[in-house]
C-alpha cells in the first residue's frame, strides 16, 4: 500500500506539472507564432481536464498518505501537486466563466455615435486582424447593456494638460504609445497580454470644451470575438487615471 500511495502521488504530481507546462505552452506557442491563437485557446480546454484529473489523483494520494500509509513524502508530494493542479485548472475555468458573464464583443468606446478613429494603428494591423472600423450598432447596443457605466469624461483642464495626463495614463498601464498628436488631440497605443501576446489597440481623443476637455477612449482587440472584458476594463482604468490627474 505504501508503494501504491507513493506511485499515485508521483503520478498526480507529474500530471499536475504536465498541465502547468501545457498552459504555459499554449500561450507561449501563440505568442511566438508556433500555432494559431485558436489552437492555443483550445489547448487550455484540454489543460483544464488534465489538471482536474491531476487534482483528484493528488488529493486521493494525500488522503491515503494521512490515513493509510502515514507517508510524509507522499503527503507532501500530493499536496504540492494538488496546489499546482488547482491553480492551473482555475485559469481556464475563470476565463470561461468570465466569457459567459460579459458581452461577446471586442470593440469598446466611450462614444458610440462617433467612436474615436484609429490612424497610426491601421498600419500596424495585418490582413488577418479585425479591421479598424467600428463594429457597428449591434455591438454598441451590447455595450450599452453590458457596460452601461462607460461614457465620455469631461475634465476641468485645458487640452494640453489633458494630453499629458492621458499619455501618462497609457504609459502607467504598460501600453506602448505609437502615436501622440497634441495638435489633433489624439493618442494611440498598443496593449500586449503577458502570456499569449494578444494585442489590443487603444485611441484617446481629446476635445476642447471651453476651459475643459472631453476625453473619449476606444479599445479594440486585433483578434478574437470575446475579449473577456479586457477592453472595457482598460477604458475604465485610463479614464480613472486621467480623472485622478485632473484632481
PDB file of C-alpha atoms in Angstrom:
ATOM      1  CA  UNK A   1       0.000   0.000   0.000  1.00  0.00           C
ATOM      2  CA  UNK A   2       2.866   2.364   0.776  1.00  0.00           C
ATOM      3  CA  UNK A   3       4.309   1.881  -2.705  1.00  0.00           C
ATOM      4  CA  UNK A   4       0.895   2.338  -4.291  1.00  0.00           C
ATOM      5  CA  UNK A   5       0.317   5.639  -2.476  1.00  0.00           C
ATOM      6  CA  UNK A   6       3.816   6.837  -3.402  1.00  0.00           C
ATOM      7  CA  UNK A   7       3.238   5.996  -7.064  1.00  0.00           C
ATOM      8  CA  UNK A   8      -0.183   7.685  -7.026  1.00  0.00           C
ATOM      9  CA  UNK A   9       1.287  10.857  -5.553  1.00  0.00           C
ATOM     10  CA  UNK A  10       4.084  10.887  -8.125  1.00  0.00           C
ATOM     11  CA  UNK A  11       1.643  10.231 -10.965  1.00  0.00           C
ATOM     12  CA  UNK A  12      -0.581  13.056  -9.778  1.00  0.00           C
ATOM     13  CA  UNK A  13       2.354  15.431  -9.474  1.00  0.00           C
ATOM     14  CA  UNK A  14       3.574  14.509 -12.954  1.00  0.00           C
ATOM     15  CA  UNK A  15       0.116  15.200 -14.391  1.00  0.00           C
ATOM     16  CA  UNK A  16      -0.048  18.490 -12.493  1.00  0.00           C
ATOM     17  CA  UNK A  17       3.340  19.562 -13.857  1.00  0.00           C
ATOM     18  CA  UNK A  18       2.202  18.495 -17.321  1.00  0.00           C
ATOM     19  CA  UNK A  19      -0.888  20.678 -17.046  1.00  0.00           C
ATOM     20  CA  UNK A  20       1.245  23.653 -15.984  1.00  0.00           C
ATOM     21  CA  UNK A  21       3.551  23.065 -18.968  1.00  0.00           C
ATOM     22  CA  UNK A  22       0.531  22.753 -21.254  1.00  0.00           C
ATOM     23  CA  UNK A  23      -0.962  26.022 -20.016  1.00  0.00           C
ATOM     24  CA  UNK A  24       2.299  27.900 -20.440  1.00  0.00           C
ATOM     25  CA  UNK A  25       2.970  26.271 -23.798  1.00  0.00           C
ATOM     26  CA  UNK A  26      -0.480  27.149 -25.157  1.00  0.00           C
ATOM     27  CA  UNK A  27       0.229  30.817 -24.514  1.00  0.00           C
ATOM     28  CA  UNK A  28       3.880  30.962 -25.473  1.00  0.00           C
ATOM     29  CA  UNK A  29       3.263  28.994 -28.661  1.00  0.00           C
ATOM     30  CA  UNK A  30       0.640  31.551 -29.664  1.00  0.00           C
ATOM     31  CA  UNK A  31       2.850  34.472 -28.687  1.00  0.00           C
ATOM     32  CA  UNK A  32       5.786  33.267 -30.787  1.00  0.00           C
ATOM     33  CA  UNK A  33       3.666  32.217 -33.753  1.00  0.00           C
ATOM     34  CA  UNK A  34       4.174  28.468 -33.443  1.00  0.00           C
ATOM     35  CA  UNK A  35       0.446  27.901 -33.914  1.00  0.00           C
ATOM     36  CA  UNK A  36      -2.784  29.817 -34.438  1.00  0.00           C
ATOM     37  CA  UNK A  37      -4.275  31.546 -31.418  1.00  0.00           C
ATOM     38  CA  UNK A  38      -7.383  29.346 -31.682  1.00  0.00           C
ATOM     39  CA  UNK A  39      -5.156  26.312 -31.167  1.00  0.00           C
ATOM     40  CA  UNK A  40      -3.704  27.903 -28.056  1.00  0.00           C
ATOM     41  CA  UNK A  41      -7.146  28.679 -26.647  1.00  0.00           C
ATOM     42  CA  UNK A  42      -8.425  25.179 -27.452  1.00  0.00           C
ATOM     43  CA  UNK A  43      -5.401  23.677 -25.705  1.00  0.00           C
ATOM     44  CA  UNK A  44      -6.494  25.385 -22.495  1.00  0.00           C
ATOM     45  CA  UNK A  45      -9.659  23.271 -22.570  1.00  0.00           C
ATOM     46  CA  UNK A  46      -7.563  20.086 -22.572  1.00  0.00           C
ATOM     47  CA  UNK A  47      -5.316  21.530 -19.879  1.00  0.00           C
ATOM     48  CA  UNK A  48      -8.357  22.064 -17.661  1.00  0.00           C
ATOM     49  CA  UNK A  49      -9.361  18.395 -17.723  1.00  0.00           C
ATOM     50  CA  UNK A  50      -5.802  17.167 -17.257  1.00  0.00           C
ATOM     51  CA  UNK A  51      -5.430  19.493 -14.270  1.00  0.00           C
ATOM     52  CA  UNK A  52      -8.731  18.277 -12.802  1.00  0.00           C
ATOM     53  CA  UNK A  53      -7.599  14.659 -13.121  1.00  0.00           C
ATOM     54  CA  UNK A  54      -4.270  15.521 -11.534  1.00  0.00           C
ATOM     55  CA  UNK A  55      -6.026  17.294  -8.664  1.00  0.00           C
ATOM     56  CA  UNK A  56      -8.174  14.229  -7.967  1.00  0.00           C
ATOM     57  CA  UNK A  57      -5.157  11.915  -8.020  1.00  0.00           C
ATOM     58  CA  UNK A  58      -3.132  14.187  -5.760  1.00  0.00           C
ATOM     59  CA  UNK A  59      -5.995  14.682  -3.316  1.00  0.00           C
ATOM     60  CA  UNK A  60      -6.566  10.929  -3.107  1.00  0.00           C
ATOM     61  CA  UNK A  61      -2.847  10.316  -2.603  1.00  0.00           C
ATOM     62  CA  UNK A  62      -2.717  12.913   0.174  1.00  0.00           C
ATOM     63  CA  UNK A  63      -5.718  11.389   1.953  1.00  0.00           C
ATOM     64  CA  UNK A  64      -4.315   7.863   1.704  1.00  0.00           C
ATOM     65  CA  UNK A  65      -0.938   9.117   2.891  1.00  0.00           C
ATOM     66  CA  UNK A  66      -2.559  10.551   6.019  1.00  0.00           C
ATOM     67  CA  UNK A  67      -4.827   7.671   6.987  1.00  0.00           C
ATOM     68  CA  UNK A  68      -3.238   4.555   5.470  1.00  0.00           C
ATOM     69  CA  UNK A  69       0.471   4.704   4.618  1.00  0.00           C
ATOM     70  CA  UNK A  70       1.447   7.509   7.012  1.00  0.00           C
ATOM     71  CA  UNK A  71       3.971   8.613   4.391  1.00  0.00           C
ATOM     72  CA  UNK A  72       5.025  12.215   4.828  1.00  0.00           C
ATOM     73  CA  UNK A  73       6.739  12.144   1.447  1.00  0.00           C
ATOM     74  CA  UNK A  74       3.580  11.069  -0.367  1.00  0.00           C
ATOM     75  CA  UNK A  75       1.551  13.606   1.595  1.00  0.00           C
ATOM     76  CA  UNK A  76       3.907  16.456   0.665  1.00  0.00           C
ATOM     77  CA  UNK A  77       4.023  15.427  -2.995  1.00  0.00           C
ATOM     78  CA  UNK A  78       0.241  15.071  -3.104  1.00  0.00           C
ATOM     79  CA  UNK A  79      -0.361  18.492  -1.588  1.00  0.00           C
ATOM     80  CA  UNK A  80       2.140  20.185  -3.908  1.00  0.00           C
ATOM     81  CA  UNK A  81       0.517  18.545  -6.917  1.00  0.00           C
ATOM     82  CA  UNK A  82      -2.944  19.474  -5.670  1.00  0.00           C
ATOM     83  CA  UNK A  83      -1.994  23.155  -5.412  1.00  0.00           C
ATOM     84  CA  UNK A  84      -0.363  23.190  -8.866  1.00  0.00           C
ATOM     85  CA  UNK A  85      -3.278  21.387 -10.500  1.00  0.00           C
ATOM     86  CA  UNK A  86      -5.866  23.506  -8.720  1.00  0.00           C
ATOM     87  CA  UNK A  87      -4.314  26.795  -9.788  1.00  0.00           C
ATOM     88  CA  UNK A  88      -3.836  25.558 -13.351  1.00  0.00           C
ATOM     89  CA  UNK A  89      -7.434  24.349 -13.632  1.00  0.00           C
ATOM     90  CA  UNK A  90      -8.725  27.630 -12.222  1.00  0.00           C
ATOM     91  CA  UNK A  91      -7.194  29.683 -15.049  1.00  0.00           C
ATOM     92  CA  UNK A  92      -9.214  28.249 -17.987  1.00  0.00           C
ATOM     93  CA  UNK A  93     -12.272  27.847 -15.741  1.00  0.00           C
ATOM     94  CA  UNK A  94     -12.136  31.521 -14.773  1.00  0.00           C
ATOM     95  CA  UNK A  95     -11.709  32.549 -18.408  1.00  0.00           C
ATOM     96  CA  UNK A  96     -14.742  30.509 -19.401  1.00  0.00           C
ATOM     97  CA  UNK A  97     -16.895  31.964 -16.624  1.00  0.00           C
ATOM     98  CA  UNK A  98     -15.729  35.485 -17.493  1.00  0.00           C
ATOM     99  CA  UNK A  99     -16.554  34.953 -21.160  1.00  0.00           C
ATOM    100  CA  UNK A 100     -20.089  33.954 -20.192  1.00  0.00           C
ATOM    101  CA  UNK A 101     -20.514  36.967 -17.910  1.00  0.00           C
ATOM    102  CA  UNK A 102     -19.533  39.703 -20.379  1.00  0.00           C
ATOM    103  CA  UNK A 103     -20.852  40.675 -23.826  1.00  0.00           C
ATOM    104  CA  UNK A 104     -19.239  38.727 -26.725  1.00  0.00           C
ATOM    105  CA  UNK A 105     -17.638  41.865 -28.179  1.00  0.00           C
ATOM    106  CA  UNK A 106     -14.126  43.223 -28.558  1.00  0.00           C
ATOM    107  CA  UNK A 107     -14.584  46.876 -29.594  1.00  0.00           C
ATOM    108  CA  UNK A 108     -15.306  49.277 -26.724  1.00  0.00           C
ATOM    109  CA  UNK A 109     -15.789  53.036 -26.999  1.00  0.00           C
ATOM    110  CA  UNK A 110     -16.976  55.804 -24.716  1.00  0.00           C
ATOM    111  CA  UNK A 111     -18.585  57.462 -27.749  1.00  0.00           C
ATOM    112  CA  UNK A 112     -20.883  55.025 -29.528  1.00  0.00           C
ATOM    113  CA  UNK A 113     -22.225  57.551 -32.035  1.00  0.00           C
ATOM    114  CA  UNK A 114     -18.855  58.863 -33.200  1.00  0.00           C
ATOM    115  CA  UNK A 115     -16.134  56.479 -31.942  1.00  0.00           C
ATOM    116  CA  UNK A 116     -12.533  57.775 -31.964  1.00  0.00           C
ATOM    117  CA  UNK A 117     -10.719  56.722 -35.129  1.00  0.00           C
ATOM    118  CA  UNK A 118      -7.538  54.684 -35.360  1.00  0.00           C
ATOM    119  CA  UNK A 119      -4.958  56.278 -37.654  1.00  0.00           C
ATOM    120  CA  UNK A 120      -1.442  55.046 -36.892  1.00  0.00           C
ATOM    121  CA  UNK A 121      -2.741  51.704 -35.662  1.00  0.00           C
ATOM    122  CA  UNK A 122      -4.287  50.942 -39.031  1.00  0.00           C
ATOM    123  CA  UNK A 123      -0.816  50.372 -40.463  1.00  0.00           C
ATOM    124  CA  UNK A 124       0.092  48.005 -37.626  1.00  0.00           C
ATOM    125  CA  UNK A 125      -2.742  45.544 -38.176  1.00  0.00           C
ATOM    126  CA  UNK A 126      -2.328  42.590 -40.518  1.00  0.00           C
ATOM    127  CA  UNK A 127      -4.869  41.352 -43.055  1.00  0.00           C
ATOM    128  CA  UNK A 128      -5.883  38.609 -40.593  1.00  0.00           C
ATOM    129  CA  UNK A 129      -6.679  41.113 -37.846  1.00  0.00           C
ATOM    130  CA  UNK A 130     -10.025  42.787 -37.301  1.00  0.00           C
ATOM    131  CA  UNK A 131     -10.451  45.981 -39.353  1.00  0.00           C
ATOM    132  CA  UNK A 132     -10.049  49.290 -37.524  1.00  0.00           C
ATOM    133  CA  UNK A 133     -13.588  50.389 -38.462  1.00  0.00           C
ATOM    134  CA  UNK A 134     -16.072  50.405 -35.583  1.00  0.00           C
ATOM    135  CA  UNK A 135     -18.073  47.190 -35.308  1.00  0.00           C
ATOM    136  CA  UNK A 136     -21.460  48.867 -35.624  1.00  0.00           C
ATOM    137  CA  UNK A 137     -24.856  49.427 -33.938  1.00  0.00           C
ATOM    138  CA  UNK A 138     -25.310  45.825 -32.775  1.00  0.00           C
ATOM    139  CA  UNK A 139     -22.058  45.960 -30.819  1.00  0.00           C
ATOM    140  CA  UNK A 140     -22.948  49.406 -29.467  1.00  0.00           C
ATOM    141  CA  UNK A 141     -26.232  48.033 -28.123  1.00  0.00           C
ATOM    142  CA  UNK A 142     -24.472  45.104 -26.443  1.00  0.00           C
ATOM    143  CA  UNK A 143     -22.026  47.520 -24.858  1.00  0.00           C
ATOM    144  CA  UNK A 144     -24.854  49.691 -23.508  1.00  0.00           C
ATOM    145  CA  UNK A 145     -26.372  46.647 -21.823  1.00  0.00           C
ATOM    146  CA  UNK A 146     -23.115  45.096 -20.640  1.00  0.00           C
ATOM    147  CA  UNK A 147     -21.157  48.208 -19.682  1.00  0.00           C
ATOM    148  CA  UNK A 148     -23.685  50.990 -19.003  1.00  0.00           C
ATOM    149  CA  UNK A 149     -21.125  52.939 -16.944  1.00  0.00           C
ATOM    150  CA  UNK A 150     -18.790  53.670 -19.852  1.00  0.00           C
ATOM    151  CA  UNK A 151     -19.202  57.250 -21.036  1.00  0.00           C
ATOM    152  CA  UNK A 152     -17.085  60.252 -22.059  1.00  0.00           C
ATOM    153  CA  UNK A 153     -15.171  62.027 -19.304  1.00  0.00           C
ATOM    154  CA  UNK A 154     -15.014  65.825 -19.014  1.00  0.00           C
ATOM    155  CA  UNK A 155     -12.085  67.155 -17.001  1.00  0.00           C
ATOM    156  CA  UNK A 156     -11.525  70.727 -15.854  1.00  0.00           C
ATOM    157  CA  UNK A 157      -8.164  71.198 -17.539  1.00  0.00           C
ATOM    158  CA  UNK A 158      -7.112  72.546 -20.938  1.00  0.00           C
ATOM    159  CA  UNK A 159      -6.372  70.081 -23.761  1.00  0.00           C
ATOM    160  CA  UNK A 160      -2.601  70.474 -23.395  1.00  0.00           C
ATOM    161  CA  UNK A 161      -2.688  69.319 -19.778  1.00  0.00           C
ATOM    162  CA  UNK A 162      -5.228  66.618 -20.549  1.00  0.00           C
ATOM    163  CA  UNK A 163      -2.931  65.354 -23.310  1.00  0.00           C
ATOM    164  CA  UNK A 164      -0.046  64.991 -20.858  1.00  0.00           C
ATOM    165  CA  UNK A 165      -2.322  63.269 -18.340  1.00  0.00           C
ATOM    166  CA  UNK A 166      -3.679  60.866 -20.958  1.00  0.00           C
ATOM    167  CA  UNK A 167      -0.213  59.904 -22.155  1.00  0.00           C
ATOM    168  CA  UNK A 168       0.921  59.337 -18.587  1.00  0.00           C
ATOM    169  CA  UNK A 169      -2.139  57.144 -18.016  1.00  0.00           C
ATOM    170  CA  UNK A 170      -1.356  54.987 -21.039  1.00  0.00           C
ATOM    171  CA  UNK A 171       2.270  54.566 -20.078  1.00  0.00           C
ATOM    172  CA  UNK A 172       1.495  53.815 -16.433  1.00  0.00           C
ATOM    173  CA  UNK A 173      -0.730  50.948 -17.576  1.00  0.00           C
ATOM    174  CA  UNK A 174       2.121  49.458 -19.580  1.00  0.00           C
ATOM    175  CA  UNK A 175       0.813  50.402 -23.024  1.00  0.00           C
ATOM    176  CA  UNK A 176       3.167  51.237 -25.873  1.00  0.00           C
ATOM    177  CA  UNK A 177       2.338  54.685 -27.239  1.00  0.00           C
ATOM    178  CA  UNK A 178       2.679  54.531 -31.029  1.00  0.00           C
ATOM    179  CA  UNK A 179       1.309  57.951 -31.919  1.00  0.00           C
ATOM    180  CA  UNK A 180       0.895  61.189 -29.963  1.00  0.00           C
ATOM    181  CA  UNK A 181      -0.524  64.132 -31.900  1.00  0.00           C
ATOM    182  CA  UNK A 182      -1.136  67.002 -29.490  1.00  0.00           C
ATOM    183  CA  UNK A 183      -2.430  69.243 -32.287  1.00  0.00           C
ATOM    184  CA  UNK A 184      -5.221  66.823 -33.136  1.00  0.00           C
ATOM    185  CA  UNK A 185      -5.690  65.737 -29.524  1.00  0.00           C
ATOM    186  CA  UNK A 186      -5.127  62.075 -30.339  1.00  0.00           C
ATOM    187  CA  UNK A 187      -3.028  59.366 -28.733  1.00  0.00           C
ATOM    188  CA  UNK A 188      -2.764  55.787 -29.947  1.00  0.00           C
ATOM    189  CA  UNK A 189      -1.243  52.891 -28.061  1.00  0.00           C
ATOM    190  CA  UNK A 190      -0.935  49.110 -28.066  1.00  0.00           C
ATOM    191  CA  UNK A 191      -1.548  46.771 -25.135  1.00  0.00           C
ATOM    192  CA  UNK A 192       0.064  43.313 -25.253  1.00  0.00           C
ATOM    193  CA  UNK A 193      -1.060  40.471 -22.983  1.00  0.00           C
ATOM    194  CA  UNK A 194       1.667  38.826 -20.939  1.00  0.00           C
ATOM    195  CA  UNK A 195       1.352  35.149 -21.910  1.00  0.00           C
ATOM    196  CA  UNK A 196      -0.447  34.845 -25.234  1.00  0.00           C
ATOM    197  CA  UNK A 197       0.850  38.136 -26.610  1.00  0.00           C
ATOM    198  CA  UNK A 198      -2.624  39.233 -27.725  1.00  0.00           C
ATOM    199  CA  UNK A 199      -2.627  42.868 -28.875  1.00  0.00           C
ATOM    200  CA  UNK A 200      -5.387  45.394 -28.262  1.00  0.00           C
ATOM    201  CA  UNK A 201      -5.236  48.857 -29.800  1.00  0.00           C
ATOM    202  CA  UNK A 202      -6.238  51.992 -27.911  1.00  0.00           C
ATOM    203  CA  UNK A 203      -7.009  55.522 -29.054  1.00  0.00           C
ATOM    204  CA  UNK A 204      -7.652  58.510 -26.824  1.00  0.00           C
ATOM    205  CA  UNK A 205      -9.426  61.553 -28.308  1.00  0.00           C
ATOM    206  CA  UNK A 206      -9.348  64.937 -26.571  1.00  0.00           C
ATOM    207  CA  UNK A 207     -11.943  67.552 -27.498  1.00  0.00           C
ATOM    208  CA  UNK A 208     -11.797  71.150 -26.160  1.00  0.00           C
ATOM    209  CA  UNK A 209     -14.924  72.315 -24.339  1.00  0.00           C
ATOM    210  CA  UNK A 210     -14.339  75.866 -23.242  1.00  0.00           C
ATOM    211  CA  UNK A 211     -11.742  75.691 -20.496  1.00  0.00           C
ATOM    212  CA  UNK A 212     -12.352  71.973 -20.055  1.00  0.00           C
ATOM    213  CA  UNK A 213     -11.598  68.886 -22.148  1.00  0.00           C
ATOM    214  CA  UNK A 214     -13.758  65.950 -23.133  1.00  0.00           C
ATOM    215  CA  UNK A 215     -11.894  62.638 -23.064  1.00  0.00           C
ATOM    216  CA  UNK A 216     -13.042  59.718 -25.208  1.00  0.00           C
ATOM    217  CA  UNK A 217     -11.314  56.339 -25.206  1.00  0.00           C
ATOM    218  CA  UNK A 218     -11.682  53.376 -27.506  1.00  0.00           C
ATOM    219  CA  UNK A 219     -10.028  49.968 -27.146  1.00  0.00           C
ATOM    220  CA  UNK A 220     -10.278  47.177 -29.730  1.00  0.00           C
ATOM    221  CA  UNK A 221      -8.772  43.704 -29.916  1.00  0.00           C
ATOM    222  CA  UNK A 222      -6.939  42.635 -33.050  1.00  0.00           C
ATOM    223  CA  UNK A 223      -8.184  39.031 -32.932  1.00  0.00           C
ATOM    224  CA  UNK A 224     -10.914  37.004 -31.273  1.00  0.00           C
ATOM    225  CA  UNK A 225     -14.602  37.592 -30.713  1.00  0.00           C
ATOM    226  CA  UNK A 226     -14.875  37.835 -26.925  1.00  0.00           C
ATOM    227  CA  UNK A 227     -12.303  39.972 -25.137  1.00  0.00           C
ATOM    228  CA  UNK A 228     -13.174  38.649 -21.628  1.00  0.00           C
ATOM    229  CA  UNK A 229     -13.927  42.232 -20.566  1.00  0.00           C
ATOM    230  CA  UNK A 230     -10.326  43.370 -21.037  1.00  0.00           C
ATOM    231  CA  UNK A 231     -11.089  46.333 -23.304  1.00  0.00           C
ATOM    232  CA  UNK A 232     -13.805  47.705 -21.020  1.00  0.00           C
ATOM    233  CA  UNK A 233     -11.531  47.337 -18.013  1.00  0.00           C
ATOM    234  CA  UNK A 234      -8.744  49.154 -19.829  1.00  0.00           C
ATOM    235  CA  UNK A 235     -11.016  52.029 -20.843  1.00  0.00           C
ATOM    236  CA  UNK A 236     -12.142  52.426 -17.221  1.00  0.00           C
ATOM    237  CA  UNK A 237      -8.550  52.372 -15.978  1.00  0.00           C
ATOM    238  CA  UNK A 238      -7.459  55.080 -18.429  1.00  0.00           C
ATOM    239  CA  UNK A 239     -10.407  57.320 -17.576  1.00  0.00           C
ATOM    240  CA  UNK A 240      -9.830  56.830 -13.845  1.00  0.00           C
ATOM    241  CA  UNK A 241      -6.165  57.834 -14.141  1.00  0.00           C
ATOM    242  CA  UNK A 242      -6.962  60.935 -16.217  1.00  0.00           C
ATOM    243  CA  UNK A 243      -9.683  61.882 -13.752  1.00  0.00           C
ATOM    244  CA  UNK A 244      -7.266  61.493 -10.845  1.00  0.00           C
ATOM    245  CA  UNK A 245      -4.681  63.648 -12.616  1.00  0.00           C
ATOM    246  CA  UNK A 246      -7.312  66.342 -13.043  1.00  0.00           C
ATOM    247  CA  UNK A 247      -7.928  66.318  -9.287  1.00  0.00           C
TER     248      UNK A 247
END
